[in-house]
Structure formats: structure tokens, C-alpha cells
Amino acid sequence: MLVALKQQWHGLQRSQPGHRFQNRYASAQRQRDRVPTWRRILQLGISVVLAAAGVVFVFIPGPAILFFALAGAMLASESRTVARALDWTELRLRSGWRRAARFWSSLGVGGRIALLALLAALVAAAVFVAWRIFLR
């Protein structure tokens, strides 16, 4: 099973953005007759566990994105709707990341320091509010 997960991960990396998960779905559908039902159910269960682990790792330091990507890939192999949604989301995230990178590189040193200070202040405020809500 780990070998199959590793192959799926490498297949996702090699695929073209915007079509990765739909390609994974098509590949899984071609192999559907050769995969036993119990294995597909096990894969679905593992994908739910991986997604839950990703949710946990969002709130504590850890590789949440890896868990979400693996869970998404496994779910996308069974659902065309999930595959399309993940491809759409990937394109939007890549576009936002490019815009953020361009904005960051357009800032001077002073602008970067000011932006980091603002982000640190926002994180401190969020931690304070969470502390007030949950610990008091």
C-alpha cells in the first residue's frame, strides 16, 4: 500500500497543474476492474484518516499540506467531482502564490520589515484573542 501511495504522489508531481487530479481519476477508473473492492474501501478509509491528520497538523507544527495532498489524491481517484475541485483549487492557489511572490519581490527591505511586523502583530493579536476565549 505504501508503494502505491508513493507511486500516486510521484504521478501527481509529474502531471500538469490543473489536470493532476482528473488524470489520477481517469487512471484509477481504467484500473478499477483490477482493484479489489476491499482495497478501494481501505483506500477511502485511509484518505479520511489522512485528511483528519492534516486538520490536526494545521493547528500544531507539522506537514499538514502533505496529508491534505495525499488524502485529496486518494479521494480524487474515486470521485470526478473531487478531482475537478482539487484541480480548480490548485490553479487558484498557484495564481495567488505568484501574485504574493511578485508583491514580496516588489517591496524594498523596509517594506518587507513592515509587512513582517504587521503579520507578527496580527498573529500576536490572534493568539491573545484565542487565549482570552479558551483559557479564561
PDB file of N, CA, C and O in Angstrom, residues 66-128:
ATOM      1  N   LEU A  66       1.038  17.990   3.205  1.00  0.00           N
ATOM      2  CA  LEU A  66       1.327  16.653   2.687  1.00  0.00           C
ATOM      3  C   LEU A  66       0.147  15.713   2.942  1.00  0.00           C
ATOM      4  O   LEU A  66      -0.266  14.968   2.044  1.00  0.00           O
ATOM      5  N   PHE A  67      -0.411  15.782   4.148  1.00  0.00           N
ATOM      6  CA  PHE A  67      -1.556  14.928   4.469  1.00  0.00           C
ATOM      7  C   PHE A  67      -2.766  15.288   3.611  1.00  0.00           C
ATOM      8  O   PHE A  67      -3.476  14.415   3.133  1.00  0.00           O
ATOM      9  N   PHE A  68      -3.011  16.585   3.429  1.00  0.00           N
ATOM     10  CA  PHE A  68      -4.145  17.003   2.602  1.00  0.00           C
ATOM     11  C   PHE A  68      -3.949  16.572   1.148  1.00  0.00           C
ATOM     12  O   PHE A  68      -4.896  16.146   0.490  1.00  0.00           O
ATOM     13  N   ALA A  69      -2.728  16.696   0.636  1.00  0.00           N
ATOM     14  CA  ALA A  69      -2.466  16.313  -0.756  1.00  0.00           C
ATOM     15  C   ALA A  69      -2.661  14.810  -0.959  1.00  0.00           C
ATOM     16  O   ALA A  69      -3.291  14.387  -1.948  1.00  0.00           O
ATOM     17  N   LEU A  70      -2.144  14.013  -0.036  1.00  0.00           N
ATOM     18  CA  LEU A  70      -2.312  12.568  -0.173  1.00  0.00           C
ATOM     19  C   LEU A  70      -3.778  12.170  -0.044  1.00  0.00           C
ATOM     20  O   LEU A  70      -4.279  11.349  -0.824  1.00  0.00           O
ATOM     21  N   ALA A  71      -4.477  12.751   0.925  1.00  0.00           N
ATOM     22  CA  ALA A  71      -5.905  12.442   1.086  1.00  0.00           C
ATOM     23  C   ALA A  71      -6.680  12.874  -0.150  1.00  0.00           C
ATOM     24  O   ALA A  71      -7.560  12.147  -0.636  1.00  0.00           O
ATOM     25  N   GLY A  72      -6.359  14.051  -0.672  1.00  0.00           N
ATOM     26  CA  GLY A  72      -7.037  14.537  -1.879  1.00  0.00           C
ATOM     27  C   GLY A  72      -6.794  13.641  -3.069  1.00  0.00           C
ATOM     28  O   GLY A  72      -7.722  13.338  -3.836  1.00  0.00           O
ATOM     29  N   ALA A  73      -5.560  13.194  -3.222  1.00  0.00           N
ATOM     30  CA  ALA A  73      -5.238  12.307  -4.344  1.00  0.00           C
ATOM     31  C   ALA A  73      -5.999  10.996  -4.237  1.00  0.00           C
ATOM     32  O   ALA A  73      -6.516  10.477  -5.236  1.00  0.00           O
ATOM     33  N   MET A  74      -6.096  10.478  -3.025  1.00  0.00           N
ATOM     34  CA  MET A  74      -6.807   9.218  -2.843  1.00  0.00           C
ATOM     35  C   MET A  74      -8.307   9.394  -3.080  1.00  0.00           C
ATOM     36  O   MET A  74      -8.942   8.547  -3.706  1.00  0.00           O
ATOM     37  N   LEU A  75      -8.869  10.492  -2.589  1.00  0.00           N
ATOM     38  CA  LEU A  75     -10.296  10.742  -2.815  1.00  0.00           C
ATOM     39  C   LEU A  75     -10.579  11.048  -4.289  1.00  0.00           C
ATOM     40  O   LEU A  75     -11.619  10.660  -4.814  1.00  0.00           O
ATOM     41  N   ALA A  76      -9.649  11.745  -4.931  1.00  0.00           N
ATOM     42  CA  ALA A  76      -9.831  12.095  -6.340  1.00  0.00           C
ATOM     43  C   ALA A  76      -9.819  10.867  -7.240  1.00  0.00           C
ATOM     44  O   ALA A  76     -10.390  10.894  -8.329  1.00  0.00           O
ATOM     45  N   SER A  77      -9.196   9.799  -6.780  1.00  0.00           N
ATOM     46  CA  SER A  77      -9.196   8.582  -7.595  1.00  0.00           C
ATOM     47  C   SER A  77     -10.572   7.922  -7.618  1.00  0.00           C
ATOM     48  O   SER A  77     -10.845   7.098  -8.485  1.00  0.00           O
ATOM     49  N   GLU A  78     -11.450   8.308  -6.697  1.00  0.00           N
ATOM     50  CA  GLU A  78     -12.788   7.726  -6.637  1.00  0.00           C
ATOM     51  C   GLU A  78     -13.896   8.685  -7.042  1.00  0.00           C
ATOM     52  O   GLU A  78     -15.016   8.260  -7.268  1.00  0.00           O
ATOM     53  N   SER A  79     -13.605   9.980  -7.119  1.00  0.00           N
ATOM     54  CA  SER A  79     -14.662  10.952  -7.398  1.00  0.00           C
ATOM     55  C   SER A  79     -14.194  11.992  -8.412  1.00  0.00           C
ATOM     56  O   SER A  79     -13.238  12.724  -8.160  1.00  0.00           O
ATOM     57  N   ARG A  80     -14.901  12.058  -9.523  1.00  0.00           N
ATOM     58  CA  ARG A  80     -14.578  13.051 -10.547  1.00  0.00           C
ATOM     59  C   ARG A  80     -14.817  14.470 -10.008  1.00  0.00           C
ATOM     60  O   ARG A  80     -14.068  15.387 -10.314  1.00  0.00           O
ATOM     61  N   THR A  81     -15.857  14.643  -9.192  1.00  0.00           N
ATOM     62  CA  THR A  81     -16.162  15.959  -8.631  1.00  0.00           C
ATOM     63  C   THR A  81     -15.032  16.439  -7.734  1.00  0.00           C
ATOM     64  O   THR A  81     -14.620  17.599  -7.812  1.00  0.00           O
ATOM     65  N   VAL A  82     -14.519  15.552  -6.886  1.00  0.00           N
ATOM     66  CA  VAL A  82     -13.391  15.911  -6.021  1.00  0.00           C
ATOM     67  C   VAL A  82     -12.170  16.232  -6.880  1.00  0.00           C
ATOM     68  O   VAL A  82     -11.448  17.200  -6.618  1.00  0.00           O
ATOM     69  N   ALA A  83     -11.927  15.444  -7.920  1.00  0.00           N
ATOM     70  CA  ALA A  83     -10.782  15.676  -8.803  1.00  0.00           C
ATOM     71  C   ALA A  83     -10.864  17.057  -9.456  1.00  0.00           C
ATOM     72  O   ALA A  83      -9.884  17.802  -9.484  1.00  0.00           O
ATOM     73  N   ARG A  84     -12.034  17.400  -9.978  1.00  0.00           N
ATOM     74  CA  ARG A  84     -12.195  18.715 -10.615  1.00  0.00           C
ATOM     75  C   ARG A  84     -12.023  19.843  -9.609  1.00  0.00           C
ATOM     76  O   ARG A  84     -11.399  20.865  -9.904  1.00  0.00           O
ATOM     77  N   ALA A  85     -12.590  19.666  -8.406  1.00  0.00           N
ATOM     78  CA  ALA A  85     -12.471  20.704  -7.370  1.00  0.00           C
ATOM     79  C   ALA A  85     -11.014  20.905  -6.963  1.00  0.00           C
ATOM     80  O   ALA A  85     -10.561  22.049  -6.791  1.00  0.00           O
ATOM     81  N   LEU A  86     -10.271  19.830  -6.836  1.00  0.00           N
ATOM     82  CA  LEU A  86      -8.862  19.953  -6.456  1.00  0.00           C
ATOM     83  C   LEU A  86      -8.040  20.602  -7.559  1.00  0.00           C
ATOM     84  O   LEU A  86      -7.144  21.408  -7.280  1.00  0.00           O
ATOM     85  N   ASP A  87      -8.316  20.267  -8.806  1.00  0.00           N
ATOM     86  CA  ASP A  87      -7.603  20.914  -9.914  1.00  0.00           C
ATOM     87  C   ASP A  87      -7.913  22.411  -9.954  1.00  0.00           C
ATOM     88  O   ASP A  87      -7.013  23.235 -10.142  1.00  0.00           O
ATOM     89  N   TRP A  88      -9.177  22.774  -9.779  1.00  0.00           N
ATOM     90  CA  TRP A  88      -9.580  24.180  -9.772  1.00  0.00           C
ATOM     91  C   TRP A  88      -8.889  24.918  -8.627  1.00  0.00           C
ATOM     92  O   TRP A  88      -8.353  26.009  -8.811  1.00  0.00           O
ATOM     93  N   THR A  89      -8.877  24.304  -7.444  1.00  0.00           N
ATOM     94  CA  THR A  89      -8.250  24.920  -6.271  1.00  0.00           C
ATOM     95  C   THR A  89      -6.757  25.092  -6.479  1.00  0.00           C
ATOM     96  O   THR A  89      -6.190  26.133  -6.121  1.00  0.00           O
ATOM     97  N   GLU A  90      -6.119  24.092  -7.064  1.00  0.00           N
ATOM     98  CA  GLU A  90      -4.677  24.189  -7.287  1.00  0.00           C
ATOM     99  C   GLU A  90      -4.337  25.375  -8.181  1.00  0.00           C
ATOM    100  O   GLU A  90      -3.402  26.130  -7.894  1.00  0.00           O
ATOM    101  N   LEU A  91      -5.096  25.565  -9.243  1.00  0.00           N
ATOM    102  CA  LEU A  91      -4.822  26.690 -10.144  1.00  0.00           C
ATOM    103  C   LEU A  91      -4.987  28.022  -9.422  1.00  0.00           C
ATOM    104  O   LEU A  91      -4.189  28.944  -9.611  1.00  0.00           O
ATOM    105  N   ARG A  92      -6.018  28.144  -8.593  1.00  0.00           N
ATOM    106  CA  ARG A  92      -6.238  29.401  -7.850  1.00  0.00           C
ATOM    107  C   ARG A  92      -5.131  29.645  -6.836  1.00  0.00           C
ATOM    108  O   ARG A  92      -4.661  30.772  -6.675  1.00  0.00           O
ATOM    109  N   LEU A  93      -4.700  28.595  -6.145  1.00  0.00           N
ATOM    110  CA  LEU A  93      -3.621  28.745  -5.171  1.00  0.00           C
ATOM    111  C   LEU A  93      -2.305  29.119  -5.844  1.00  0.00           C
ATOM    112  O   LEU A  93      -1.561  29.966  -5.345  1.00  0.00           O
ATOM    113  N   ARG A  94      -2.022  28.510  -6.984  1.00  0.00           N
ATOM    114  CA  ARG A  94      -0.794  28.851  -7.712  1.00  0.00           C
ATOM    115  C   ARG A  94      -0.814  30.312  -8.174  1.00  0.00           C
ATOM    116  O   ARG A  94       0.192  31.011  -8.091  1.00  0.00           O
ATOM    117  N   SER A  95      -1.962  30.760  -8.650  1.00  0.00           N
ATOM    118  CA  SER A  95      -2.091  32.150  -9.089  1.00  0.00           C
ATOM    119  C   SER A  95      -1.884  33.107  -7.919  1.00  0.00           C
ATOM    120  O   SER A  95      -1.157  34.102  -8.034  1.00  0.00           O
ATOM    121  N   GLY A  96      -2.509  32.809  -6.789  1.00  0.00           N
ATOM    122  CA  GLY A  96      -2.336  33.652  -5.600  1.00  0.00           C
ATOM    123  C   GLY A  96      -0.905  33.656  -5.110  1.00  0.00           C
ATOM    124  O   GLY A  96      -0.383  34.693  -4.700  1.00  0.00           O
ATOM    125  N   TRP A  97      -0.254  32.507  -5.160  1.00  0.00           N
ATOM    126  CA  TRP A  97       1.140  32.421  -4.730  1.00  0.00           C
ATOM    127  C   TRP A  97       2.043  33.270  -5.636  1.00  0.00           C
ATOM    128  O   TRP A  97       2.941  33.949  -5.159  1.00  0.00           O
ATOM    129  N   ARG A  98       1.790  33.221  -6.951  1.00  0.00           N
ATOM    130  CA  ARG A  98       2.593  34.035  -7.882  1.00  0.00           C
ATOM    131  C   ARG A  98       2.399  35.520  -7.604  1.00  0.00           C
ATOM    132  O   ARG A  98       3.369  36.292  -7.610  1.00  0.00           O
ATOM    133  N   ARG A  99       1.145  35.944  -7.366  1.00  0.00           N
ATOM    134  CA  ARG A  99       0.885  37.352  -7.055  1.00  0.00           C
ATOM    135  C   ARG A  99       1.576  37.767  -5.759  1.00  0.00           C
ATOM    136  O   ARG A  99       2.169  38.835  -5.684  1.00  0.00           O
ATOM    137  N   ALA A 100       1.522  36.906  -4.748  1.00  0.00           N
ATOM    138  CA  ALA A 100       2.177  37.212  -3.471  1.00  0.00           C
ATOM    139  C   ALA A 100       3.695  37.294  -3.645  1.00  0.00           C
ATOM    140  O   ALA A 100       4.341  38.182  -3.076  1.00  0.00           O
ATOM    141  N   ALA A 101       4.265  36.410  -4.454  1.00  0.00           N
ATOM    142  CA  ALA A 101       5.709  36.433  -4.695  1.00  0.00           C
ATOM    143  C   ALA A 101       6.120  37.702  -5.436  1.00  0.00           C
ATOM    144  O   ALA A 101       7.151  38.312  -5.115  1.00  0.00           O
ATOM    145  N   ARG A 102       5.312  38.111  -6.422  1.00  0.00           N
ATOM    146  CA  ARG A 102       5.613  39.357  -7.136  1.00  0.00           C
ATOM    147  C   ARG A 102       5.526  40.550  -6.191  1.00  0.00           C
ATOM    148  O   ARG A 102       6.369  41.449  -6.227  1.00  0.00           O
ATOM    149  N   PHE A 103       4.492  40.571  -5.339  1.00  0.00           N
ATOM    150  CA  PHE A 103       4.334  41.659  -4.381  1.00  0.00           C
ATOM    151  C   PHE A 103       5.519  41.699  -3.426  1.00  0.00           C
ATOM    152  O   PHE A 103       6.080  42.769  -3.160  1.00  0.00           O
ATOM    153  N   TRP A 104       5.924  40.549  -2.909  1.00  0.00           N
ATOM    154  CA  TRP A 104       7.047  40.473  -1.978  1.00  0.00           C
ATOM    155  C   TRP A 104       8.326  40.969  -2.637  1.00  0.00           C
ATOM    156  O   TRP A 104       9.079  41.731  -2.038  1.00  0.00           O
ATOM    157  N   SER A 105       8.573  40.569  -3.865  1.00  0.00           N
ATOM    158  CA  SER A 105       9.809  40.980  -4.532  1.00  0.00           C
ATOM    159  C   SER A 105       9.777  42.457  -4.919  1.00  0.00           C
ATOM    160  O   SER A 105      10.827  43.080  -5.085  1.00  0.00           O
ATOM    161  N   SER A 106       8.575  43.043  -5.045  1.00  0.00           N
ATOM    162  CA  SER A 106       8.496  44.470  -5.379  1.00  0.00           C
ATOM    163  C   SER A 106       8.747  45.354  -4.160  1.00  0.00           C
ATOM    164  O   SER A 106       9.039  46.539  -4.309  1.00  0.00           O
ATOM    165  N   LEU A 107       8.631  44.791  -2.962  1.00  0.00           N
ATOM    166  CA  LEU A 107       8.880  45.566  -1.744  1.00  0.00           C
ATOM    167  C   LEU A 107      10.371  45.737  -1.516  1.00  0.00           C
ATOM    168  O   LEU A 107      11.154  44.843  -1.814  1.00  0.00           O
ATOM    169  N   GLY A 108      10.727  46.857  -0.960  1.00  0.00           N
ATOM    170  CA  GLY A 108      12.105  47.044  -0.540  1.00  0.00           C
ATOM    171  C   GLY A 108      12.315  46.392   0.818  1.00  0.00           C
ATOM    172  O   GLY A 108      11.400  45.788   1.388  1.00  0.00           O
ATOM    173  N   VAL A 109      13.506  46.560   1.360  1.00  0.00           N
ATOM    174  CA  VAL A 109      13.812  45.974   2.663  1.00  0.00           C
ATOM    175  C   VAL A 109      12.887  46.555   3.729  1.00  0.00           C
ATOM    176  O   VAL A 109      12.341  45.819   4.568  1.00  0.00           O
ATOM    177  N   GLY A 110      12.686  47.848   3.704  1.00  0.00           N
ATOM    178  CA  GLY A 110      11.810  48.485   4.691  1.00  0.00           C
ATOM    179  C   GLY A 110      10.376  47.990   4.586  1.00  0.00           C
ATOM    180  O   GLY A 110       9.713  47.759   5.603  1.00  0.00           O
ATOM    181  N   GLY A 111       9.895  47.812   3.384  1.00  0.00           N
ATOM    182  CA  GLY A 111       8.540  47.307   3.181  1.00  0.00           C
ATOM    183  C   GLY A 111       8.388  45.887   3.672  1.00  0.00           C
ATOM    184  O   GLY A 111       7.363  45.516   4.257  1.00  0.00           O
ATOM    185  N   ARG A 112       9.417  45.072   3.451  1.00  0.00           N
ATOM    186  CA  ARG A 112       9.362  43.688   3.917  1.00  0.00           C
ATOM    187  C   ARG A 112       9.351  43.623   5.441  1.00  0.00           C
ATOM    188  O   ARG A 112       8.612  42.838   6.035  1.00  0.00           O
ATOM    189  N   ILE A 113      10.190  44.474   6.055  1.00  0.00           N
ATOM    190  CA  ILE A 113      10.226  44.511   7.517  1.00  0.00           C
ATOM    191  C   ILE A 113       8.882  44.975   8.065  1.00  0.00           C
ATOM    192  O   ILE A 113       8.352  44.398   9.024  1.00  0.00           O
ATOM    193  N   ALA A 114       8.295  45.994   7.453  1.00  0.00           N
ATOM    194  CA  ALA A 114       6.995  46.498   7.903  1.00  0.00           C
ATOM    195  C   ALA A 114       5.913  45.430   7.742  1.00  0.00           C
ATOM    196  O   ALA A 114       5.072  45.248   8.633  1.00  0.00           O
ATOM    197  N   LEU A 115       5.924  44.720   6.629  1.00  0.00           N
ATOM    198  CA  LEU A 115       4.930  43.666   6.398  1.00  0.00           C
ATOM    199  C   LEU A 115       5.091  42.540   7.417  1.00  0.00           C
ATOM    200  O   LEU A 115       4.104  42.049   7.970  1.00  0.00           O
ATOM    201  N   LEU A 116       6.327  42.123   7.686  1.00  0.00           N
ATOM    202  CA  LEU A 116       6.562  41.076   8.680  1.00  0.00           C
ATOM    203  C   LEU A 116       6.136  41.532  10.073  1.00  0.00           C
ATOM    204  O   LEU A 116       5.582  40.749  10.848  1.00  0.00           O
ATOM    205  N   ALA A 117       6.393  42.809  10.395  1.00  0.00           N
ATOM    206  CA  ALA A 117       5.961  43.336  11.697  1.00  0.00           C
ATOM    207  C   ALA A 117       4.444  43.331  11.799  1.00  0.00           C
ATOM    208  O   ALA A 117       3.878  42.982  12.841  1.00  0.00           O
ATOM    209  N   LEU A 118       3.770  43.702  10.710  1.00  0.00           N
ATOM    210  CA  LEU A 118       2.301  43.678  10.698  1.00  0.00           C
ATOM    211  C   LEU A 118       1.781  42.259  10.876  1.00  0.00           C
ATOM    212  O   LEU A 118       0.851  42.016  11.666  1.00  0.00           O
ATOM    213  N   LEU A 119       2.367  41.314  10.173  1.00  0.00           N
ATOM    214  CA  LEU A 119       1.951  39.918  10.306  1.00  0.00           C
ATOM    215  C   LEU A 119       2.204  39.394  11.720  1.00  0.00           C
ATOM    216  O   LEU A 119       1.368  38.683  12.282  1.00  0.00           O
ATOM    217  N   ALA A 120       3.342  39.763  12.310  1.00  0.00           N
ATOM    218  CA  ALA A 120       3.640  39.343  13.681  1.00  0.00           C
ATOM    219  C   ALA A 120       2.616  39.926  14.649  1.00  0.00           C
ATOM    220  O   ALA A 120       2.163  39.247  15.580  1.00  0.00           O
ATOM    221  N   ALA A 121       2.235  41.185  14.441  1.00  0.00           N
ATOM    222  CA  ALA A 121       1.234  41.811  15.300  1.00  0.00           C
ATOM    223  C   ALA A 121      -0.124  41.120  15.146  1.00  0.00           C
ATOM    224  O   ALA A 121      -0.836  40.901  16.140  1.00  0.00           O
ATOM    225  N   LEU A 122      -0.494  40.754  13.923  1.00  0.00           N
ATOM    226  CA  LEU A 122      -1.758  40.047  13.707  1.00  0.00           C
ATOM    227  C   LEU A 122      -1.756  38.668  14.361  1.00  0.00           C
ATOM    228  O   LEU A 122      -2.756  38.255  14.960  1.00  0.00           O
ATOM    229  N   VAL A 123      -0.640  37.966  14.269  1.00  0.00           N
ATOM    230  CA  VAL A 123      -0.535  36.654  14.907  1.00  0.00           C
ATOM    231  C   VAL A 123      -0.614  36.809  16.426  1.00  0.00           C
ATOM    232  O   VAL A 123      -1.314  36.051  17.105  1.00  0.00           O
ATOM    233  N   ALA A 124       0.084  37.809  16.963  1.00  0.00           N
ATOM    234  CA  ALA A 124       0.032  38.044  18.408  1.00  0.00           C
ATOM    235  C   ALA A 124      -1.391  38.373  18.854  1.00  0.00           C
ATOM    236  O   ALA A 124      -1.855  37.893  19.894  1.00  0.00           O
ATOM    237  N   ALA A 125      -2.100  39.176  18.084  1.00  0.00           N
ATOM    238  CA  ALA A 125      -3.483  39.519  18.423  1.00  0.00           C
ATOM    239  C   ALA A 125      -4.369  38.271  18.372  1.00  0.00           C
ATOM    240  O   ALA A 125      -5.221  38.076  19.247  1.00  0.00           O
ATOM    241  N   ALA A 126      -4.180  37.425  17.360  1.00  0.00           N
ATOM    242  CA  ALA A 126      -4.977  36.201  17.246  1.00  0.00           C
ATOM    243  C   ALA A 126      -4.697  35.266  18.430  1.00  0.00           C
ATOM    244  O   ALA A 126      -5.627  34.665  18.983  1.00  0.00           O
ATOM    245  N   VAL A 127      -3.440  35.143  18.815  1.00  0.00           N
ATOM    246  CA  VAL A 127      -3.087  34.299  19.961  1.00  0.00           C
ATOM    247  C   VAL A 127      -3.715  34.863  21.234  1.00  0.00           C
ATOM    248  O   VAL A 127      -4.262  34.126  22.055  1.00  0.00           O
ATOM    249  N   PHE A 128      -3.667  36.173  21.396  1.00  0.00           N
ATOM    250  CA  PHE A 128      -4.264  36.797  22.570  1.00  0.00           C
ATOM    251  C   PHE A 128      -5.768  36.554  22.622  1.00  0.00           C
ATOM    252  O   PHE A 128      -6.317  36.193  23.664  1.00  0.00           O
TER     253      PHE A 128
END
